[in-house]
Amino acid sequence: MSSTDKSERAGKSESEGTTNLCYTFDEDAGGAVGGCLPVTTPTFTIGSDHNGSETVRQTSLLPDHESPTDRQDNEKSMITIGKNTSQLPLFSSHVSFNSNGVNGKQRSGSIGAAKTSTVENETSDNKKKKKTSRSEKLRDLKAEMEMDEHKVPINELFNRLETNPTTGLSEQFAAERLQRDGPNSLRPPKDTPQIVKFMEKMFGGFAVLLWIGAVLCFIAYGIQFSQSSDPPGDNLYLAIVLVAVVAVTGAFSYYQDYSSSKVMESFKSLIPQYALVIRDAKQLNLLADQLVVGDIVEIKFGDRVPADLRVISAQSLKVDNSSLTGESEPQSRNPEFTNENPLETKNVVFFSTNVIEGTARGVVIRTGENTVMGRIANLTSGLDASSTTLSREMAYFVRLVVVIAVTVATIFFVIALSFGYNALAAIGFLIGIIVANVPEGLLATVCVMLTLTAKRMARKNCLVKNLECVETLGSCSTICSDKTGTLTQNRMTVAHLWFDNTIFETDTSPTQDCATYSKESPGWTSLSRVAMLCNRAEFRTGQEGTPVLQRECNGDASESALLKCVELSIGNVTQHRAAAPKVCEIPFNSTNKYQVSIHELDCKGDRRHLLAMKGAPERILERCSTLKVNGAELPLDCQLTEAFQKAYDDLGSLGERVLGFADLLLPPDQFPIGFKFNNEEVNFPLDGLSFAGLMSMIDPPRPNVPDAVLKCRCAGIKVIMVTGDHPITAKAIAKQVGIISQGNETKEDIAKSRGVPIEQVNPREAKACVVHGSELKDMSSSEIDEVLANHSEIVFARTSPQQKLIIVEGCQRQGNIVAVTGDGVNDSPALKKSDIGIAMGITGSDVSKQAANMILLDDNFASIVTGIEEGRLIFDNLKKTIAYTVTHLVPEMVPFLLYIAISVPLGLGTVTILFIDLGTDIIPAISLAYEKPENDIMLKPPRNMKTQKLVTDTLIGVAGGQYGIIEAAACFFTFFVVLAQHGFRPMDSINLRATWEDASVNNVKDSYGQEWTYAQRKCLEYTIYSAYFMSIVVCQWANLIACKTRRNALIEQGMINHRLTVALYIESAICILLCYIPGIQSSLKFYPVTWWYWICPMPFALAMLAYSDIRKVLAIRFPGGFIEKELLF
């Protein structure tokens, strides 16, 4: 290769920014010439592509006689060198190239590239070859998106993306890029198979305990079968019933949760179907998933944006970013770069947002999973849903029951061996004790109670998707609430007016009784006339009977608010507009920041033209020479200008959007009726107007939200506002609803009151704080924790989806149970990560609803408070149910213990236990779900998750160690009474078991010398079963009434839960039927009992009831004492 050729090659490096590329050129077979080549940015490449730029293809050094197959293989890997570069090591020793030089000559050779060559990172996320772990990927997704496509000059961006704004990409190059980057769609993550989810319901949580019980029953039956040719079927029946209980409750629970956790399917619904694309200078209507980076796309009103686009040109473009950023106002977009933050700059529109006005042309800068929406989708689907507090509590209960059962069973297994029982018999005893400790009916009871509560909550507009989350909401200690649509009404409303040099508060009631201004005043007449004429919003047809504030409008939110305000005040806007037809209009644009319309107006019998203008107040004032005050047009002097500025600042400080209004009656001699106005080459005056006044708007709080926030405070729940809206607006709404309470100041407020810089104020002096997203971006985890710990009233504004997630994680690090409300796609990661995600049912996106655990059907924050109360109530009622259930486990287990320890006949059979757990006790336990809340349920702080568990040592101690012992004493009192009634004194029944169960012995003597055959003994044993069973039922009457409350005395709570009363009757009826129905003695082992046996346990039941109420009264009288701490569960 000649030096001339080399200089030609190097001569292509003439623009700024170069990097050295080392090369060697083979010259014949005998040697090589080498050196370093300065590579120019932005367009230097080697080898030609479809746009005339050159490419470098990585390959090894090959001889001139390489095969065609080798050449094809060598051309597979292409690397483009451009201005936006990153370090890419080139590990092959050489790079071959084919290029036409400046003079058209063909050059060939090979280039050896240095390891530190810079290579364009066109879509860095797609080109990462290093596999990262799942946690690293999530960490990347949580980080703020770093991009510069909105900042670089547009021509530089075109060069980087190798596209042309007029002709677009070529079909061939687009196909290559599509193959490289993949389709413009969201790839769903690997979902857990439905069979796995079903098995988790069948074998997870409390169901494990029942499966263990069933297996042990099968083993016990097997042991009995090995020892006898005709074993009793008790254990077999119990095993089958346990399996059936688990299967039914597991299937029911799976069915309830079947529709949840389908987040990605909702994201798919956001994908636009088609897009208008420019390729090869032709307009094509392509499937949106075929778009690639660099495509030129056109969008218009009604379209959904098909990818992240940099705006090239726009005409009155407005997009709805509410699902992405939380901003309720439509956002104008144009080619102008206005903000470093890509979410706030005006020259970018985002994938899946809606175009609500105008048209635009843009270049695709990100597709598929690399879009902002794609990152949110990956972040949401990649997060593990938090386990519910109830599932953790039930897991703890299972472990506790297992430990107790195994410990007791092991102790008595050892005792049985020491007493001389053979190993198989001792194993049988061990299994019997473990099974007796299993509350067979509790799983079904809890499932039914949660379902009943979920239905009750649905009637109160809280739809629960996951049954276990019912209790989680009651445990929450922090609510991170979105602003728009949750705390506010999600409709812009005129809040204040300024005319006649006075600020007035508007009245939004239908009757307008509370209006503080005169509707007939000249100032309001002039202001309202401009507001309704210079306004493109219209009421939709067919809403004549609908209240004005609830009517649907065609038009943006601000103009709709103005329309409703004027309609409420003067009415008949449609007729007024008809009397003043519009003849010309200049639409609002972001450059001028005003809108102008010209109308034909009847002015005292004379038809004239009225020019009406509205827009940014400072821009409107610039075009005015007078200001209307009390019907007079006063020259706009310094005094009036200062009055305007003060009113503007006052309204702006309230977080309200302020618009200015002005008008001008055009001279009839210059602008007669029929004059041809031109809105492009303006032929009418836009200066010298008369300023009419100001109108300020805000999305107002829902009426019942302040009361709901106050209830949360009383319940010890911290309410944090997390919004994408402006900090001033967020702070104003926070003060109105009570999130920032009256008298509490932020550090900015303190600095302003002291007249010192903010830096001189200690942040800990302020109880309230407003944190901007730009500040949050630079905070470390410890700094976020400090903000959350040291401020009781917090507002986070201008937050991104990743920041919302970080806030939730920060609250969880504080040990809080976090509830998150949201309605947009931007809320979905935080909804998924929170302990209880709450989506909006009306305004909420499908994505947020799928990511959430609960849906507010009325979008009302106050409904959350209702849900919290229901959640706390179900926690209390579950504790009562578990206490009620645990109590009868003791009298069920004691017969087996005494059977082993002192060899008395067995007092209770396995089938009898089954009828207690799944027969008499299950309906009373469920009836506790209907128990009303105790007086203090919303006046106490959220429970401490570490100390105030669902099942505590105190609960076990009271229910099992106190109530259970009383029940066991009552049952054994009846047990010994029955034996004594039939001739066996209590002392004589000790060590009687062996001969009692020996079928070959038919002459067992009682205390009076009477002989009992084996059949007679069995009849007496079944009578004992019935009497023991009946004694448990009688004691459970008292236990149920005692468990009605945790703190209140019975006389205070009353017996108003009529379902509980009915349950007592049902429990008694089941007991009577089992004991007295003829024909079931042999199959179910129930024999009739004498009526006065019912009296035996009653003194114990009354004692239990009296002890319960005395304990609660003393605990209330001596708060914080031993009784309250140790004897109240």
Coordinates of C-alpha atoms in Angstrom, one line a residue, residues 20-447:
N20 CA -5.7 6.1 17.5
L21 CA -6.3 2.7 15.8
C22 CA -3.1 0.6 15.2
Y23 CA -2.9 -1.2 11.9
T24 CA -0.7 -3.4 9.8
F25 CA -1.1 -3.9 6.0
D26 CA 0.2 -7.0 4.3
E27 CA 2.3 -6.2 1.3
D28 CA 2.8 -9.4 -0.7
A29 CA 3.8 -12.4 1.3
G30 CA 7.0 -11.0 2.4
G31 CA 6.3 -8.3 4.9
A32 CA 3.9 -5.8 6.4
V33 CA 3.7 -2.1 6.9
G34 CA 2.2 -0.7 10.1
G35 CA 1.4 2.4 12.0
C36 CA -1.4 4.2 13.9
L37 CA -4.4 5.7 12.2
P38 CA -6.4 8.6 13.8
V39 CA -10.1 7.7 13.7
T40 CA -12.3 10.7 13.4
T41 CA -15.6 11.2 15.1
P42 CA -18.5 11.2 14.4
T43 CA -18.6 9.4 11.1
F44 CA -15.3 7.6 10.4
T45 CA -15.8 3.9 9.8
I46 CA -14.2 1.3 7.7
G47 CA -16.2 -0.6 5.1
S48 CA -19.5 0.6 3.6
D49 CA -23.0 0.1 4.7
H50 CA -26.4 1.1 3.2
N51 CA -26.0 4.8 4.2
G52 CA -22.5 5.2 2.8
S53 CA -20.8 4.9 6.2
E54 CA -18.1 2.4 6.7
T55 CA -17.9 -0.7 8.9
V56 CA -15.2 -2.7 10.6
R57 CA -15.6 -6.5 10.6
Q58 CA -13.7 -8.5 13.1
T59 CA -11.9 -11.5 11.8
S60 CA -8.6 -13.3 11.8
L61 CA -5.8 -12.8 9.2
L62 CA -6.7 -15.0 6.2
P63 CA -4.7 -15.7 3.1
D64 CA -5.8 -14.3 -0.3
H65 CA -7.2 -17.7 -1.3
E66 CA -9.7 -17.9 1.6
S67 CA -13.0 -19.6 0.7
P68 CA -16.3 -17.9 0.1
T69 CA -17.6 -19.6 3.2
D70 CA -14.8 -18.2 5.3
R71 CA -15.5 -14.7 4.0
Q72 CA -19.2 -15.0 5.0
D73 CA -18.2 -16.1 8.5
N74 CA -15.7 -13.2 8.7
E75 CA -18.4 -10.7 7.9
K76 CA -20.9 -11.7 10.6
S77 CA -19.5 -9.5 13.4
M78 CA -19.8 -5.7 12.6
I79 CA -18.7 -2.9 15.0
T80 CA -19.5 0.7 14.2
I81 CA -17.2 3.4 15.4
G82 CA -18.8 6.7 16.2
K83 CA -18.8 9.6 18.6
N84 CA -20.8 8.0 21.5
T85 CA -18.3 5.3 22.3
S86 CA -17.4 2.9 25.1
Q87 CA -14.3 0.8 25.7
L88 CA -14.5 -2.6 23.9
P89 CA -11.5 -4.9 23.9
L90 CA -10.9 -6.5 20.5
F91 CA -9.3 -9.8 21.2
S92 CA -8.8 -11.0 17.7
S93 CA -5.4 -10.1 16.4
H94 CA -6.5 -8.4 13.2
V95 CA -9.5 -6.7 11.6
S96 CA -10.0 -7.1 7.8
F97 CA -11.7 -4.3 5.8
N98 CA -12.8 -3.5 2.3
S99 CA -13.3 0.1 1.5
N100 CA -13.5 2.6 -1.3
G101 CA -11.1 5.4 -0.7
V102 CA -11.7 9.1 -1.5
N103 CA -10.5 8.5 -5.1
G104 CA -12.7 5.5 -5.6
K105 CA -9.9 3.0 -5.4
Q106 CA -10.5 -0.3 -3.7
R107 CA -8.4 -0.8 -0.5
S108 CA -7.9 -4.1 1.2
G109 CA -5.8 -5.3 4.1
S110 CA -6.1 -6.0 7.8
I111 CA -6.0 -3.8 10.9
G112 CA -4.7 -4.9 14.3
A113 CA -6.7 -3.0 16.8
A114 CA -5.5 -1.9 20.2
K115 CA -7.4 -3.3 23.2
T116 CA -8.5 0.2 24.3
S117 CA -10.3 1.1 21.0
T118 CA -13.5 3.0 21.6
V119 CA -16.6 1.6 20.0
E120 CA -20.1 3.0 19.7
N121 CA -22.4 1.8 22.4
E122 CA -25.6 2.3 20.4
T123 CA -27.9 0.3 22.7
S124 CA -25.6 -0.7 25.6
D125 CA -28.3 -2.7 27.4
N126 CA -28.8 -5.0 24.4
K127 CA -25.0 -5.6 23.8
K128 CA -24.0 -6.6 27.3
K129 CA -22.6 -10.1 27.0
K130 CA -21.6 -10.6 30.6
K131 CA -24.4 -12.4 32.4
T132 CA -25.2 -10.8 35.7
S133 CA -27.0 -12.3 38.6
R134 CA -30.6 -11.6 39.3
S135 CA -29.8 -9.3 42.2
E136 CA -27.3 -7.3 40.0
K137 CA -29.9 -6.9 37.3
L138 CA -32.5 -5.6 39.8
R139 CA -29.9 -3.2 41.2
D140 CA -29.3 -1.9 37.7
L141 CA -33.1 -1.5 37.2
K142 CA -33.5 0.3 40.5
A143 CA -30.9 2.9 39.5
E144 CA -32.0 6.0 37.8
M145 CA -31.9 5.8 34.0
E146 CA -28.8 7.3 32.5
M147 CA -29.4 8.5 28.9
D148 CA -28.2 11.4 26.8
E149 CA -30.4 11.0 23.7
H150 CA -32.5 14.0 24.8
K151 CA -29.5 16.2 25.3
V152 CA -27.2 15.7 22.3
P153 CA -27.8 17.9 19.2
I154 CA -30.3 16.3 16.9
N155 CA -27.9 16.0 13.9
E156 CA -25.4 14.2 16.2
L157 CA -28.2 11.9 17.3
F158 CA -29.0 11.1 13.6
N159 CA -25.4 10.3 13.0
R160 CA -25.2 8.1 16.1
L161 CA -28.3 6.2 15.1
E162 CA -27.3 6.0 11.5
T163 CA -30.6 7.4 10.3
N164 CA -32.0 10.2 8.1
P165 CA -34.8 12.4 9.3
T166 CA -36.3 12.6 5.8
T167 CA -35.9 9.1 4.4
G168 CA -35.5 7.1 7.5
L169 CA -33.7 3.7 7.6
S170 CA -33.6 1.3 4.8
E171 CA -35.6 -1.9 5.0
Q172 CA -32.4 -4.0 4.9
F173 CA -30.7 -2.1 7.7
A174 CA -33.8 -2.0 9.8
A175 CA -34.1 -5.8 9.4
E176 CA -30.5 -6.2 10.5
R177 CA -31.0 -4.0 13.5
L178 CA -34.2 -5.9 14.4
Q179 CA -32.3 -9.1 14.3
R180 CA -29.7 -7.6 16.6
D181 CA -31.9 -5.9 19.1
G182 CA -35.0 -8.1 19.0
P183 CA -38.6 -7.0 18.6
N184 CA -40.0 -3.9 20.2
S185 CA -42.0 -5.8 22.8
L186 CA -41.8 -6.7 26.5
R187 CA -40.6 -10.3 27.1
P188 CA -42.5 -12.0 29.9
P189 CA -40.4 -13.5 32.7
K190 CA -40.5 -17.2 33.4
D191 CA -43.7 -17.6 35.3
T192 CA -44.2 -20.2 38.0
P193 CA -46.3 -23.1 36.5
Q194 CA -49.8 -23.3 37.8
I195 CA -49.2 -26.8 39.0
V196 CA -46.4 -25.5 41.3
K197 CA -48.7 -22.8 42.6
F198 CA -51.4 -25.4 43.3
M199 CA -48.9 -27.6 45.1
E200 CA -47.7 -24.6 47.2
K201 CA -51.3 -24.2 48.4
M202 CA -51.6 -27.9 49.1
F203 CA -48.4 -28.3 51.0
G204 CA -47.5 -24.9 52.2
G205 CA -48.0 -23.2 55.6
F206 CA -50.4 -24.8 58.0
A207 CA -51.3 -27.5 55.5
V208 CA -47.9 -29.1 56.2
L209 CA -49.0 -29.8 59.8
L210 CA -52.2 -31.6 58.6
W211 CA -50.2 -33.6 56.1
I212 CA -47.9 -34.7 58.9
G213 CA -50.9 -35.7 61.0
A214 CA -52.4 -37.7 58.1
V215 CA -49.2 -39.5 57.4
L216 CA -48.8 -40.3 61.1
C217 CA -52.4 -41.6 61.2
F218 CA -51.7 -43.9 58.3
I219 CA -48.5 -45.1 60.1
A220 CA -50.5 -45.7 63.3
Y221 CA -53.1 -47.7 61.4
G222 CA -50.3 -49.7 59.8
I223 CA -48.9 -50.5 63.2
Q224 CA -52.4 -51.6 64.5
F225 CA -52.9 -53.6 61.3
S226 CA -49.6 -55.4 61.9
Q227 CA -50.7 -56.3 65.4
S228 CA -54.3 -57.3 64.8
S229 CA -56.2 -58.9 62.0
D230 CA -59.2 -56.6 62.7
P231 CA -57.7 -53.3 63.7
P232 CA -59.9 -50.3 64.7
G233 CA -60.4 -47.9 61.8
D234 CA -60.2 -44.7 63.8
N235 CA -56.7 -43.7 62.6
L236 CA -57.6 -44.6 59.0
Y237 CA -60.8 -42.5 59.1
L238 CA -58.9 -39.6 60.6
A239 CA -56.1 -39.8 58.0
I240 CA -58.7 -39.7 55.2
V241 CA -60.5 -36.8 56.7
L242 CA -57.3 -34.8 57.1
V243 CA -56.4 -35.4 53.5
A244 CA -59.8 -34.2 52.4
V245 CA -59.6 -31.1 54.6
V246 CA -56.3 -30.1 53.1
A247 CA -57.4 -30.8 49.6
V248 CA -60.6 -28.8 49.9
T249 CA -59.1 -25.8 51.6
G250 CA -56.0 -25.8 49.3
A251 CA -58.2 -25.9 46.2
F252 CA -60.3 -23.1 47.5
S253 CA -57.3 -21.0 48.4
Y254 CA -55.8 -21.6 45.0
Y255 CA -59.0 -20.6 43.3
Q256 CA -59.1 -17.3 45.2
D257 CA -55.6 -16.4 44.3
Y258 CA -55.7 -17.7 40.7
S259 CA -56.0 -14.3 39.0
S260 CA -53.1 -12.6 40.8
S261 CA -49.4 -12.2 39.8
K262 CA -49.9 -11.7 36.0
V263 CA -48.1 -8.5 35.8
M264 CA -46.5 -8.9 32.4
E265 CA -49.8 -9.6 30.7
S266 CA -51.0 -6.2 31.7
F267 CA -47.9 -4.6 30.3
K268 CA -48.6 -6.4 27.0
S269 CA -51.9 -4.5 26.8
L270 CA -49.9 -1.3 26.7
I271 CA -48.1 -2.2 23.5
P272 CA -49.4 -0.2 20.5
Q273 CA -50.5 -2.5 17.6
Y274 CA -49.4 -0.4 14.7
A275 CA -47.1 2.6 14.0
L276 CA -46.6 5.0 11.0
V277 CA -42.9 4.7 10.0
I278 CA -40.7 6.3 7.4
R279 CA -38.4 3.8 5.7
D280 CA -36.7 4.3 2.3
A281 CA -38.5 7.6 2.1
K282 CA -41.9 5.8 2.1
Q283 CA -44.6 5.9 4.8
L284 CA -45.3 2.4 6.1
N285 CA -47.9 1.2 8.6
L286 CA -46.0 -1.4 10.5
L287 CA -46.6 -3.6 13.6
A288 CA -45.2 -1.7 16.5
D289 CA -43.0 -4.6 17.5
Q290 CA -41.1 -4.2 14.2
L291 CA -39.7 -0.8 15.2
V292 CA -36.0 -0.4 15.7
V293 CA -33.7 2.3 17.1
G294 CA -33.3 5.0 14.4
D295 CA -36.8 4.6 12.8
I296 CA -38.6 7.8 12.0
V297 CA -42.1 7.6 13.4
E298 CA -45.1 9.9 13.0
I299 CA -47.7 10.2 15.8
K300 CA -51.0 12.0 16.1
F301 CA -54.0 12.7 18.3
G302 CA -55.4 9.4 19.7
D303 CA -52.3 7.3 19.1
R304 CA -50.4 5.5 21.8
V305 CA -46.7 6.2 21.5
P306 CA -45.0 3.1 20.0
A307 CA -41.5 3.5 21.5
D308 CA -39.4 6.1 23.3
L309 CA -39.1 8.9 20.8
R310 CA -36.9 12.1 20.5
V311 CA -39.2 14.7 19.1
I312 CA -38.0 16.1 15.7
S313 CA -41.0 18.4 15.0
A314 CA -44.3 18.9 16.6
Q315 CA -47.6 20.8 16.1
S316 CA -49.5 21.5 19.4
L317 CA -48.4 18.1 20.7
K318 CA -49.7 17.1 24.2
V319 CA -49.3 13.7 25.8
D320 CA -50.8 12.1 28.9
N321 CA -47.9 11.0 31.1
S322 CA -50.1 10.4 34.2
S323 CA -49.6 6.6 34.1
L324 CA -45.8 7.1 33.9
T325 CA -45.1 10.2 36.0
G326 CA -48.3 10.9 38.0
E327 CA -48.8 14.3 36.5
S328 CA -52.6 14.9 36.0
E329 CA -52.1 17.8 33.6
P330 CA -51.5 17.0 29.9
Q331 CA -47.8 17.7 29.0
S332 CA -46.9 19.7 25.9
R333 CA -44.0 18.3 23.9
N334 CA -41.7 20.0 21.3
P335 CA -38.2 19.6 19.9
E336 CA -36.7 21.8 22.7
F337 CA -34.4 20.3 25.3
T338 CA -35.6 21.8 28.6
N339 CA -34.4 19.5 31.4
E340 CA -31.6 17.2 32.3
N341 CA -34.1 14.7 33.6
P342 CA -35.4 12.7 30.6
L343 CA -38.8 12.3 32.3
E344 CA -39.3 16.0 32.5
T345 CA -37.7 17.3 29.3
K346 CA -40.1 18.4 26.6
N347 CA -38.3 16.7 23.6
V348 CA -39.0 13.1 24.5
V349 CA -42.3 11.1 24.5
F350 CA -42.4 7.7 26.1
F351 CA -43.6 4.3 25.0
S352 CA -47.3 3.5 25.8
T353 CA -48.2 7.1 26.8
N354 CA -51.2 8.6 24.9
V355 CA -51.2 11.5 22.5
I356 CA -54.2 13.6 23.4
E357 CA -53.6 16.6 21.1
G358 CA -51.5 17.5 18.0
T359 CA -49.1 15.7 15.8
A360 CA -45.4 15.1 15.8
R361 CA -42.5 13.3 14.1
G362 CA -39.8 11.6 16.1
V363 CA -36.9 9.3 16.0
V364 CA -36.9 6.0 18.0
I365 CA -34.2 6.2 20.6
R366 CA -35.2 3.1 22.7
T367 CA -37.3 0.0 22.1
G368 CA -38.7 -2.9 24.0
E369 CA -37.2 -3.6 27.4
N370 CA -34.8 -0.7 27.0
T371 CA -37.6 1.9 27.1
V372 CA -38.6 3.6 30.3
M373 CA -41.7 1.5 30.4
G374 CA -39.7 -1.6 29.7
R375 CA -37.5 -1.0 32.6
I376 CA -40.5 -0.6 34.9
A377 CA -41.9 -3.8 33.5
N378 CA -38.7 -5.7 34.2
L379 CA -38.4 -4.1 37.6
T380 CA -41.9 -5.0 38.6
S381 CA -41.8 -8.6 37.3
G382 CA -38.4 -9.2 38.7
L383 CA -39.3 -8.2 42.3
D384 CA -40.4 -10.9 44.7
A385 CA -43.7 -10.2 46.2
S386 CA -43.4 -9.7 50.0
S387 CA -44.8 -12.6 52.1
T388 CA -47.9 -11.6 53.9
T389 CA -47.8 -11.1 57.7
L390 CA -50.4 -13.8 58.1
S391 CA -48.4 -16.4 56.3
R392 CA -45.4 -15.6 58.5
E393 CA -47.6 -15.8 61.6
M394 CA -49.1 -19.1 60.5
A395 CA -45.7 -20.5 59.8
Y396 CA -44.6 -19.5 63.3
F397 CA -47.7 -21.2 64.7
V398 CA -47.0 -24.4 62.8
R399 CA -43.5 -24.4 64.2
L400 CA -44.8 -23.8 67.7
V401 CA -47.4 -26.6 67.5
V402 CA -44.8 -29.0 66.0
V403 CA -42.3 -28.2 68.8
I404 CA -44.9 -28.6 71.5
A405 CA -46.4 -31.8 70.0
V406 CA -43.0 -33.5 69.3
T407 CA -41.7 -32.5 72.8
V408 CA -44.7 -33.8 74.7
A409 CA -44.9 -36.9 72.5
T410 CA -41.2 -37.7 72.9
I411 CA -41.4 -37.3 76.7
F412 CA -44.3 -39.7 76.9
F413 CA -42.7 -42.1 74.4
V414 CA -39.7 -42.4 76.8
I415 CA -42.1 -42.8 79.7
A416 CA -44.0 -45.5 77.8
L417 CA -40.8 -47.4 77.1
S418 CA -39.7 -47.0 80.8
F419 CA -43.1 -48.4 81.9
G420 CA -42.5 -51.6 79.9
Y421 CA -44.5 -51.0 76.8
N422 CA -43.1 -52.5 73.6
A423 CA -41.7 -50.3 71.0
L424 CA -44.6 -50.5 68.6
A425 CA -47.1 -49.6 71.3
A426 CA -44.9 -46.7 72.4
I427 CA -44.7 -45.4 68.8
G428 CA -48.5 -45.7 68.6
F429 CA -48.7 -43.5 71.8
L430 CA -46.3 -41.0 70.2
I431 CA -48.3 -40.7 67.1
G432 CA -51.6 -40.4 69.0
I433 CA -50.2 -37.5 71.1
I434 CA -48.9 -35.7 68.0
V435 CA -52.2 -36.1 66.2
A436 CA -54.1 -34.9 69.2
N437 CA -52.1 -31.6 69.1
V438 CA -53.1 -31.0 65.5
P439 CA -56.0 -28.5 65.2
E440 CA -57.6 -30.2 62.2
G441 CA -60.3 -27.6 61.7
L442 CA -58.2 -24.5 62.1
L443 CA -57.1 -24.3 58.5
A444 CA -60.6 -24.4 57.2
T445 CA -61.7 -22.0 59.9
V446 CA -59.0 -19.4 59.0
C447 CA -59.8 -19.8 55.2

